[in-house]
XYZ file of C-alpha atoms in Angstrom:
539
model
C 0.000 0.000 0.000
C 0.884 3.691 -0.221
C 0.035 7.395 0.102
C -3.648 8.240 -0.985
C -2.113 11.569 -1.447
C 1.391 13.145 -1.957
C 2.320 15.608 0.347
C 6.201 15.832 -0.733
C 7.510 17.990 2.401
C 5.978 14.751 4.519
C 8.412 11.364 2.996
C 9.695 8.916 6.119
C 13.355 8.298 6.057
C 14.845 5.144 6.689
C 16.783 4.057 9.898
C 20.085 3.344 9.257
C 21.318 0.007 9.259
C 25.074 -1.414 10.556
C 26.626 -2.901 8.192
C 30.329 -4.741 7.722
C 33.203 -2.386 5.747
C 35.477 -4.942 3.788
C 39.340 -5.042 4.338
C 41.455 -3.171 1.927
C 44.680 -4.784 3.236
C 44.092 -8.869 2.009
C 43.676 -10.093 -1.543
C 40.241 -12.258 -1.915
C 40.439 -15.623 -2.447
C 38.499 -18.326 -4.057
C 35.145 -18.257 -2.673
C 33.996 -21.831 -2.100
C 31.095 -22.573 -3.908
C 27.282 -23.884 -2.670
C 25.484 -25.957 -4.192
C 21.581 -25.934 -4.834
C 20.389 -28.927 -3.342
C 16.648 -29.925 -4.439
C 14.886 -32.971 -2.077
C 11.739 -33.304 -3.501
C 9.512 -35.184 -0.996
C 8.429 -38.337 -3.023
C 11.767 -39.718 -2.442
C 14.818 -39.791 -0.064
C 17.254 -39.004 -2.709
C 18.956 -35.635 -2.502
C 20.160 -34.318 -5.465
C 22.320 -31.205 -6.506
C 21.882 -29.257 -9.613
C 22.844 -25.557 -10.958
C 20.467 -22.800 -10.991
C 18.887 -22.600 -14.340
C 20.406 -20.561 -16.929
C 23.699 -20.332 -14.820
C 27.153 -22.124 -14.971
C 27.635 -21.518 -11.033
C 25.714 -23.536 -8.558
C 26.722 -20.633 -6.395
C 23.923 -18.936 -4.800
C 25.019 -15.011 -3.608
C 22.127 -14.110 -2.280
C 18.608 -15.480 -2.047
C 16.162 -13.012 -1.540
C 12.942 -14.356 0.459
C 9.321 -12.066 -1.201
C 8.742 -11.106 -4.290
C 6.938 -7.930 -3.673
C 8.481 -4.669 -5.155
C 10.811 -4.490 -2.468
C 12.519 -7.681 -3.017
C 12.110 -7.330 -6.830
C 13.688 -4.285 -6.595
C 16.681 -5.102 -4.716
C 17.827 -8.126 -7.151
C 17.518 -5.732 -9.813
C 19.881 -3.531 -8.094
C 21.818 -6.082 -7.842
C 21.659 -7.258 -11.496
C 22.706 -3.499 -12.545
C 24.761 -2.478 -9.955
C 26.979 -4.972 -8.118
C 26.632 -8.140 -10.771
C 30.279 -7.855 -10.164
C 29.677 -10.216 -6.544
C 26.084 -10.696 -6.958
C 25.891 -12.713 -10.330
C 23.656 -15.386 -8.821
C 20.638 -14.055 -7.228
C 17.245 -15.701 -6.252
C 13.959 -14.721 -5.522
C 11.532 -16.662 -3.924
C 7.853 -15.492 -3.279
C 5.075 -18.106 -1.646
C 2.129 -16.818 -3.907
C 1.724 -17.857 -7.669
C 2.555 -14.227 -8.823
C 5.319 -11.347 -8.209
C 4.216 -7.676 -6.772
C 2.965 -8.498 -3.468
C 0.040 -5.993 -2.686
C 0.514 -4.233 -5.979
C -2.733 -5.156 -7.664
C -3.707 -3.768 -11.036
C -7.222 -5.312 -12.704
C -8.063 -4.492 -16.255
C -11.654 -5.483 -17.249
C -14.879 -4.251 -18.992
C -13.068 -1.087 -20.313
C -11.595 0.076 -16.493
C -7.855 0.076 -15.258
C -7.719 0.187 -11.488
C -5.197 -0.287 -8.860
C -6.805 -2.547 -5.717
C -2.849 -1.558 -3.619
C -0.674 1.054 -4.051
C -2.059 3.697 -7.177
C 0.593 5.591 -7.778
C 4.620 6.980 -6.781
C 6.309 10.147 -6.505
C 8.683 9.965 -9.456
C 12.175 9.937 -7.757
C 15.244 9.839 -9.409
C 15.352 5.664 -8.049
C 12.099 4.559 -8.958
C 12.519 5.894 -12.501
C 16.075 4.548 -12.464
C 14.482 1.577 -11.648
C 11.368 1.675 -14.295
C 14.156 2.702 -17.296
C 16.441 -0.487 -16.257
C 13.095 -2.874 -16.536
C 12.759 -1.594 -19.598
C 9.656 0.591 -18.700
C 10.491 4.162 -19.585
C 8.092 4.407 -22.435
C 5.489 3.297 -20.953
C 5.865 6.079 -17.746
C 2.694 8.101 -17.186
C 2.459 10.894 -15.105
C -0.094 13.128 -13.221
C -1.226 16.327 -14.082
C 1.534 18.545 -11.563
C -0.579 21.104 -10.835
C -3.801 18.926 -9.807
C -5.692 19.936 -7.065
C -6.094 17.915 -4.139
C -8.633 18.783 -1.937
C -9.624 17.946 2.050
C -12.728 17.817 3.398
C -13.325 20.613 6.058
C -17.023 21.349 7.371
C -18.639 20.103 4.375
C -17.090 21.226 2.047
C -14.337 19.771 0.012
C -11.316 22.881 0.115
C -7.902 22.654 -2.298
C -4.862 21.781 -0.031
C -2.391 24.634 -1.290
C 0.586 23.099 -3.242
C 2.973 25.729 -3.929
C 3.627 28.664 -1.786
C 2.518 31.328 -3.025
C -0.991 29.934 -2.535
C -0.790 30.263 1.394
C -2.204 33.339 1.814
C -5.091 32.406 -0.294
C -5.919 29.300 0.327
C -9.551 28.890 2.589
C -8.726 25.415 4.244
C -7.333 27.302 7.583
C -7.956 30.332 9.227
C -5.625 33.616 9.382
C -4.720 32.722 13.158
C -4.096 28.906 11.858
C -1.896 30.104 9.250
C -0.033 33.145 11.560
C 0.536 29.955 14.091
C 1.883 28.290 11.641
C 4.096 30.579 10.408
C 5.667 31.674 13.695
C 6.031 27.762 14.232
C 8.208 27.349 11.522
C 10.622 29.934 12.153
C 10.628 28.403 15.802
C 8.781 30.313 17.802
C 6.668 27.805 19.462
C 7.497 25.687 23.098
C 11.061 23.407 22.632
C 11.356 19.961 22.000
C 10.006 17.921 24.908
C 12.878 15.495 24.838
C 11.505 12.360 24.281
C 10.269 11.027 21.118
C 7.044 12.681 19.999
C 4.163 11.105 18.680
C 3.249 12.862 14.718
C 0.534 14.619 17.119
C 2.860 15.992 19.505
C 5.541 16.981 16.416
C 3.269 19.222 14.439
C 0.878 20.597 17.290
C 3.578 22.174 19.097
C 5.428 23.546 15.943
C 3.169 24.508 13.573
C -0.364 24.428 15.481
C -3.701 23.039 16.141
C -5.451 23.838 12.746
C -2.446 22.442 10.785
C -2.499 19.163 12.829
C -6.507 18.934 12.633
C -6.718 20.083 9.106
C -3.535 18.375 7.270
C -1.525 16.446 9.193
C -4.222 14.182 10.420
C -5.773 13.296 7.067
C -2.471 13.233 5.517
C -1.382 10.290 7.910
C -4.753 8.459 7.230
C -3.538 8.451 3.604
C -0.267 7.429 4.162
C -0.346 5.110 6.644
C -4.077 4.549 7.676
C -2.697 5.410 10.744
C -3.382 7.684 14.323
C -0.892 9.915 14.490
C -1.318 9.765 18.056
C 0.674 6.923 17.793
C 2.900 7.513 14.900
C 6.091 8.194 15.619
C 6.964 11.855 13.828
C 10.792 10.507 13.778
C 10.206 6.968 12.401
C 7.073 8.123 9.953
C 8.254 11.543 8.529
C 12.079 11.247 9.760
C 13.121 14.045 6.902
C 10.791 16.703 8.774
C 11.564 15.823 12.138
C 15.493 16.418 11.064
C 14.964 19.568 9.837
C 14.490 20.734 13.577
C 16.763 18.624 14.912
C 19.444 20.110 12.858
C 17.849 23.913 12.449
C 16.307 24.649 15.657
C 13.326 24.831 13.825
C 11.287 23.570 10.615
C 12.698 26.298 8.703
C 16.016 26.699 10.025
C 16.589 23.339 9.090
C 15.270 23.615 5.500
C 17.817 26.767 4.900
C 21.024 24.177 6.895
C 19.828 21.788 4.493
C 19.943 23.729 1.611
C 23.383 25.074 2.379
C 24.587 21.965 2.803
C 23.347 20.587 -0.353
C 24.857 23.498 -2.015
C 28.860 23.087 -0.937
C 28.434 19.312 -2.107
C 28.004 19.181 -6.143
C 25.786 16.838 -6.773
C 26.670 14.236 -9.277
C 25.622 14.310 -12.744
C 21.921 13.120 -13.096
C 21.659 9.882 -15.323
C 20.464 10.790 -18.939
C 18.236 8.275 -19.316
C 15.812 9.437 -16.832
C 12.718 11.785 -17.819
C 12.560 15.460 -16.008
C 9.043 15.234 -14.309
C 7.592 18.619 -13.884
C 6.725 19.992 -10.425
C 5.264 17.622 -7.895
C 2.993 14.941 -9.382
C 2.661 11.057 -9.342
C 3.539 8.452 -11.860
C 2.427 4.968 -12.753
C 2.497 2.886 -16.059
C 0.448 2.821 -18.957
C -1.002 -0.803 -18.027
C -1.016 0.004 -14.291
C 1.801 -0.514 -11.580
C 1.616 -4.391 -11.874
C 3.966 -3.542 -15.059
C 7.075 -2.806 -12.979
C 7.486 -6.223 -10.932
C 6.103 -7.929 -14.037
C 8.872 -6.136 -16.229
C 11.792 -7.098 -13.125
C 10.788 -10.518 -12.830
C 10.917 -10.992 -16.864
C 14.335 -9.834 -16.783
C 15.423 -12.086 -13.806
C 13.901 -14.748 -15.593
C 13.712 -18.913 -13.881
C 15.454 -17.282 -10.978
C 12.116 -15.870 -9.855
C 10.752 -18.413 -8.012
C 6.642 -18.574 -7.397
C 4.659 -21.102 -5.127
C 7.850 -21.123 -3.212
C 7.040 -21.410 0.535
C 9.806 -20.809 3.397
C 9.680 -23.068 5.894
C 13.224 -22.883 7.973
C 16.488 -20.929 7.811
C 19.529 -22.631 9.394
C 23.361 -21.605 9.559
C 25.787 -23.326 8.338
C 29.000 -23.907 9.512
C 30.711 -22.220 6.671
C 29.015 -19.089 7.054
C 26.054 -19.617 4.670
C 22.722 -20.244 5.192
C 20.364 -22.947 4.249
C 16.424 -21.961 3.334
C 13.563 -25.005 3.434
C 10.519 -24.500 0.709
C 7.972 -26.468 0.041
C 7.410 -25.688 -3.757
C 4.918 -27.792 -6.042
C 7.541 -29.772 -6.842
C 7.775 -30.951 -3.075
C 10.847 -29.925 -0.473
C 13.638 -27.629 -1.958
C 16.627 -26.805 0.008
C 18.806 -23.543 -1.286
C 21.987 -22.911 0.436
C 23.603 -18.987 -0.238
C 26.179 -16.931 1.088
C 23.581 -14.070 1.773
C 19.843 -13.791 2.463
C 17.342 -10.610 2.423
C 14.049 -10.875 4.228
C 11.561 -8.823 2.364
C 8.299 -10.474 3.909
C 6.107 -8.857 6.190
C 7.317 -9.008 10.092
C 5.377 -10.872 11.729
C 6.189 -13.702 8.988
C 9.907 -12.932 9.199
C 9.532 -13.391 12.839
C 8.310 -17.159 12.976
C 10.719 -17.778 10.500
C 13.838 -16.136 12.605
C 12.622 -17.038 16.119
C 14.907 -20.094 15.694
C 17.570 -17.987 14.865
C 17.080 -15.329 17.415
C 14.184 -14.929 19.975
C 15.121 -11.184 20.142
C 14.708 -10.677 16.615
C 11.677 -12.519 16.617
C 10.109 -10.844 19.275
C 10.793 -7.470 17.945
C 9.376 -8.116 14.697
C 6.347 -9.478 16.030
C 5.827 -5.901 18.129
C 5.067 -4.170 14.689
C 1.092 -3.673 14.061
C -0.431 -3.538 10.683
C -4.144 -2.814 10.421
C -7.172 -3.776 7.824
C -7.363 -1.408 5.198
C -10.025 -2.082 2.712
C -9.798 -0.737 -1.417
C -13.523 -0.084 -3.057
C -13.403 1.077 -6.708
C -16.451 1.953 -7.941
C -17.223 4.258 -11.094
C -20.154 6.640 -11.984
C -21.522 8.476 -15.303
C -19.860 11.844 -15.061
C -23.233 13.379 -15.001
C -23.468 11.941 -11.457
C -20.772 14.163 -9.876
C -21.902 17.903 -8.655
C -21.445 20.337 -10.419
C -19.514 22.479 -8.275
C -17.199 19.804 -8.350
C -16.504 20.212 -12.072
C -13.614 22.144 -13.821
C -14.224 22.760 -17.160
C -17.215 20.361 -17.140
C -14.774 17.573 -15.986
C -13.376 15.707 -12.695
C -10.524 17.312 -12.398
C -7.853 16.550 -9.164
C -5.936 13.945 -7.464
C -8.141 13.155 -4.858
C -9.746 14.059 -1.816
C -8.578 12.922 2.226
C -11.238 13.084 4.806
C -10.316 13.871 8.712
C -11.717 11.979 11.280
C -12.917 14.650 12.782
C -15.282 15.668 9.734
C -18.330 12.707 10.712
C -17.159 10.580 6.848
C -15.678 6.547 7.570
C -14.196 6.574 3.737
C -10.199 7.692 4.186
C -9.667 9.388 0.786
C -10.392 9.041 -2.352
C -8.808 9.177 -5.631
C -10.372 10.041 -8.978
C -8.217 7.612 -11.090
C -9.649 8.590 -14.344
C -8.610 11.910 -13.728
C -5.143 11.115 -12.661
C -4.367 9.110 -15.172
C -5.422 8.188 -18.780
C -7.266 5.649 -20.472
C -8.746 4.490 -17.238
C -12.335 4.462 -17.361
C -14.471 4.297 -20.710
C -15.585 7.648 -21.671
C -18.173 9.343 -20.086
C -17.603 7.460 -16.994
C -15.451 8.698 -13.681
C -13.327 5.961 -11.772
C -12.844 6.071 -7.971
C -10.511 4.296 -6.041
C -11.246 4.849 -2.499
C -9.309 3.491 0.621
C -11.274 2.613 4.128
C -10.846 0.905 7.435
C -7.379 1.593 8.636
C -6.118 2.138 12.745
C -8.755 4.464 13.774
C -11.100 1.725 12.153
C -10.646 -2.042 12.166
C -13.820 -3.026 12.336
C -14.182 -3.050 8.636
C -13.151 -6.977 8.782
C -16.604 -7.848 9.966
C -18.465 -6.161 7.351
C -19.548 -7.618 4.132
C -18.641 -6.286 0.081
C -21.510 -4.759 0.408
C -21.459 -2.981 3.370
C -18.180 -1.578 2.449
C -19.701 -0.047 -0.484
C -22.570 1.196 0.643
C -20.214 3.092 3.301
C -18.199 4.409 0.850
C -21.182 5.517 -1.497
C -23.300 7.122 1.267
C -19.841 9.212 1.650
C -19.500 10.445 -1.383
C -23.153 11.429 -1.783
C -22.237 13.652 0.857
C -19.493 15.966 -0.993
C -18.681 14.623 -4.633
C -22.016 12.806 -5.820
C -25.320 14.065 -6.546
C -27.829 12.333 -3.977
C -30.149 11.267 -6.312
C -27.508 9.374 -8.465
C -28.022 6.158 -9.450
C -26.397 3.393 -7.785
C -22.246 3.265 -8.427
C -20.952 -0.176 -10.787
C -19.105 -1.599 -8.584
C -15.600 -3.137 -9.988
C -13.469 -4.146 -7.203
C -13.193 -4.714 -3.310
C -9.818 -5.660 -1.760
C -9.744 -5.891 2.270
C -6.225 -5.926 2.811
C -6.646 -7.935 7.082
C -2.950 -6.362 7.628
C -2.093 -4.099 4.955
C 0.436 -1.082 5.932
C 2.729 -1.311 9.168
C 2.710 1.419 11.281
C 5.816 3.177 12.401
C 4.684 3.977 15.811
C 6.469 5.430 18.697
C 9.697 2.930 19.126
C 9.316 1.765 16.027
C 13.282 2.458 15.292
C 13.917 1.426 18.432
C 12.333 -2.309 18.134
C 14.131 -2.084 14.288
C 17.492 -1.459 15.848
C 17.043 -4.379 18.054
C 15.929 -6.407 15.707
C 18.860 -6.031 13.785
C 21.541 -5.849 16.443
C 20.605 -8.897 17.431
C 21.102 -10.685 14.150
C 24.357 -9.059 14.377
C 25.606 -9.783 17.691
C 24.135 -13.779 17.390
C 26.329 -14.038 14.454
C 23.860 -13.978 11.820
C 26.110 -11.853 9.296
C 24.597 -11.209 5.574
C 21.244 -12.170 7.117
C 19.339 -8.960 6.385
C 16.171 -7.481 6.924
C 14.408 -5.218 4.362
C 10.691 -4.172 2.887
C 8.490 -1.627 3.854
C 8.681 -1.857 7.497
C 12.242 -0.674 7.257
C 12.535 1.536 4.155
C 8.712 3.095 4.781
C 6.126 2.449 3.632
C 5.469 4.469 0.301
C 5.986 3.123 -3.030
C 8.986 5.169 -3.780
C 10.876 4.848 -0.633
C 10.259 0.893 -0.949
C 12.749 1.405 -4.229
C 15.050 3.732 -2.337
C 15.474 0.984 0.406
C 15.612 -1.615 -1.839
C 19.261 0.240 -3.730
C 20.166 1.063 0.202
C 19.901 -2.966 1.009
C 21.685 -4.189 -2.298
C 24.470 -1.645 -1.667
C 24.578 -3.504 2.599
C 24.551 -6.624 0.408
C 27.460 -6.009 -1.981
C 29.397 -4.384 1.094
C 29.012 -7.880 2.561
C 29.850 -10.018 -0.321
C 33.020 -7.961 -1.054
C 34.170 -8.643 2.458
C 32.982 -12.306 2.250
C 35.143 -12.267 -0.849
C 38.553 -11.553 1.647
C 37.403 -13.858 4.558
């Protein structure tokens, strides 16, 4: 899952993770190979064999999902450190790549039932021109409005800034709060870590909190701020004081320090996008882990389920599956965890109780996905621009009385994804503050979601909505709440200090949990990876 809506100013960072530096001072030797042993269960024979398409039985690194995350990172690893990571497997325990990226194309629609779209960063176009994907790019309209609902009426969030002043969503005191906030006139830092709540109602106000923040983290996280850690969820804000004094203090530091380092030349390949919009791909999101896992060929491996991971004595590891083709045994010199945490933590309490536990601590809630389309003549007319549906989508406080998150008008986002005459919504439900949605039916999920929008977007007296598609997702985004980096450090310290070296832990629980920074993480984790293969290389 991602962000219903793109606030740039608000992306989480990633917590840094300790990994080995190689030694200069020795010359590598001959690495001694593993081989791929396959036990199927029929018999007791135990065979070895080479991974298909290779002349090395070797196995670098076996990566364990094959969501984006863990797509991604064997890609890096295919275009950026093939030089020790020339044999690299993927192994995912459903019958298809993506993990909760979920595009459906039927009856003349294109929706997304996961993620919709990504902020086009220079890595996840990197990323989408190495697949083979940069024709195929679309991007949003920059200078869409998104709106939030605010005592009934649905008001345009400003996204540039000279539109401040103007802009009707807060109130002159909100904004004059605000302001003097940011410049750091507000009470200190409490020292402890604050909650998202805490972060922005002390430094930039009440009506900023209420009226942005809070609807914001709905659509990013389906989350309560209340509980969201401001560090762990939006780590690149909460810098900016740490390193400032306040919001904007920081952002000038940060721009003077940007400024004495030259940045390197930007790859030519990559489109300019213009301002701050969202991409996708012409056939959806499902193209880019479709596109990766063409390129990495057999060495995707589907219907492949973990069942144990053991140490060996040499310093590999040895990974169980049952497959369809009964038990499989791997054996590899490195191994990246890219499922969800609570299934990484049965798999590693063997390993670690410490790890395990940790993992387990992290909470993801329900978050449900209803697409549903009208006739265009259905939507108010004070909604229209130009006679159309114009935007990127609308968030809904939970303060404002509506049990729909946000939602996004795909057909205006994007093209060629609703027949004509039609308008496509994708809207998002359920989430911390609500995870009661698992008891309720399809159609009680719509019929939520429609009474909603009757309330602000479609006439009253519209007909009934064609329903196309509802996904409940019973633990769909994980929450980075208060000591979230704190239970992530421990986690991984304690692989460390047990020995477990080039056992490592990635996916969206680490990286965060937006589209784009899944691909950022994913280059951080194959550049840990590479730093421990090179040193494996001298050992």
């Amino acid at each position: 899952m991602t962000a219903l809506m793109d606030l740039s100013l608000l992306r989480s960072s990633p917590s840094a993770s300790p990994f080995c530096k190689p030694s200069h001072q020795r010359q590598p030797r001959s690495r001694k190979p593993f081989k791929l042993r396959c036990s199927v269960a029929e018999g007791p024979t135990i065979s070895s064999s080479k991974f298909d398409g290779g002349e090395s039985s070797i196995a670098d690194c076996v990566i364990v999902g094959g969501g984006i995350s863990g797509l991604c990172i064997a890609q890096a690893l295919a275009t950026k450190h093939r030089d020790v990571a020339s044999n690299v497997i993927v192994t995912e325990a459903r019958d298809r790549v993506g993990g909760n990226i979920t595009t459906v194309e039927r009856d003349g629609y294109l929706w997304e039932e996961g993620p919709n779209s990504f902020q086009p960063s220079d890595p996840i176009l990197t990323m989408a021109v190495d697949s083979g994907l940069k024709d195929d790019l679309v991007l949003g309209d920059p200078d869409a409005p998104r709106f939030v609902l605010w005592d009934g009426k649905l008001r345009p969030v400003p996204s540039k800034p000279n539109d401040l002043p103007f802009f009707d969503l807060m109130s002159i005191g909100g904004k004059l709060r605000a302001g003097f906030g940011a410049i750091g006139i507000r009470p200190p830092p409490p020292g402890y870590e604050e909650s998202v709540e805490e972060f922005v109602r002390r430094n930039l106000g009440a009506e900023v909190f209420e009226r942005l923040i809070e609807p914001f983290c709905s659509g990013v996280y389906a989350g309560d701020p209340s509980k969201l850690s401001m560090k762990a969820a939006f780590g690149r804000v909460w810098k900016l004081e740490e390193i400032g004094g306040s919001i904007i203090g920081g952002t000038f530091k940060t721009i003077q320090e940007r400024n004495k380092t030259p940045k390197p030349p930007r790859d030519p390949r990559l489109p300019k996008p213009k301002g701050q919009t969202v991409g996708s791909f012409r056939k959806g999101l499902a193209m880019l882990p479709e596109a990766i896992a063409t390129s990495l060929g057999s060495n995707v491996k589907l219907s492949w389920k973990l069942s144990s991971i053991t140490k060996l004595g040499n310093g590999g590891y040895s990974l169980t599956y049952e497959t369809p083709e009964g038990t499989v045994s791997l054996q590899s010199r490195s191994v990246v965890m890219t499922i969800p945490s609570h299934v990484a933590s049965n798999l590693l309490h063997p390993l670690s109780a410490a790890t395990a536990d940790a993992l387990s601590q992290f909470y993801y809630p329900p978050v449900a996905s209803v697409t549903i389309s009208y006739p265009k003549e259905a939507i108010r007319k004070d909604r229209l621009i130009d006679g159309e549906l114009k935007g990127f989508g609308q968030l809904h406080p939970r303060s404002q009385g509506i049990e729909t998150l946000g939602t996004i008008y795909s057909s205006a986002l994007f093209p060629n994804r609703a027949p004509p005459g039609r308008v496509l919504l994708l809207n998002y439900i359920g989430g911390a503050t609500n995870p009661g949605i698992l008891s309720k039916s399809e159609g009680e999920l719509v019929e939520a979601v429609d009474r909603d929008l009757r309330k602000m977007l479609i006439n009253p007296n519209a007909k009934d909505p064609f329903v196309l598609g509802v996904r409940v997702w019973p633990q769909a985004i994980p929450q980075f709440l208060v000591g979230h980096l704190d239970l992530l450090d421990t986690a991984k310290t304690a692989l460390r200090d047990s020995g477990f070296h080039g056992l490592f832990l990635g996916g969206n629980y680490v990286s965060g949990v937006a589209l784009g920074r899944c691909v950022e993480g994913a280059y951080e984790v194959a550049a840990e990876v590479k730093q421990f293969l090179s040193q494996y290389a001298y050992n």
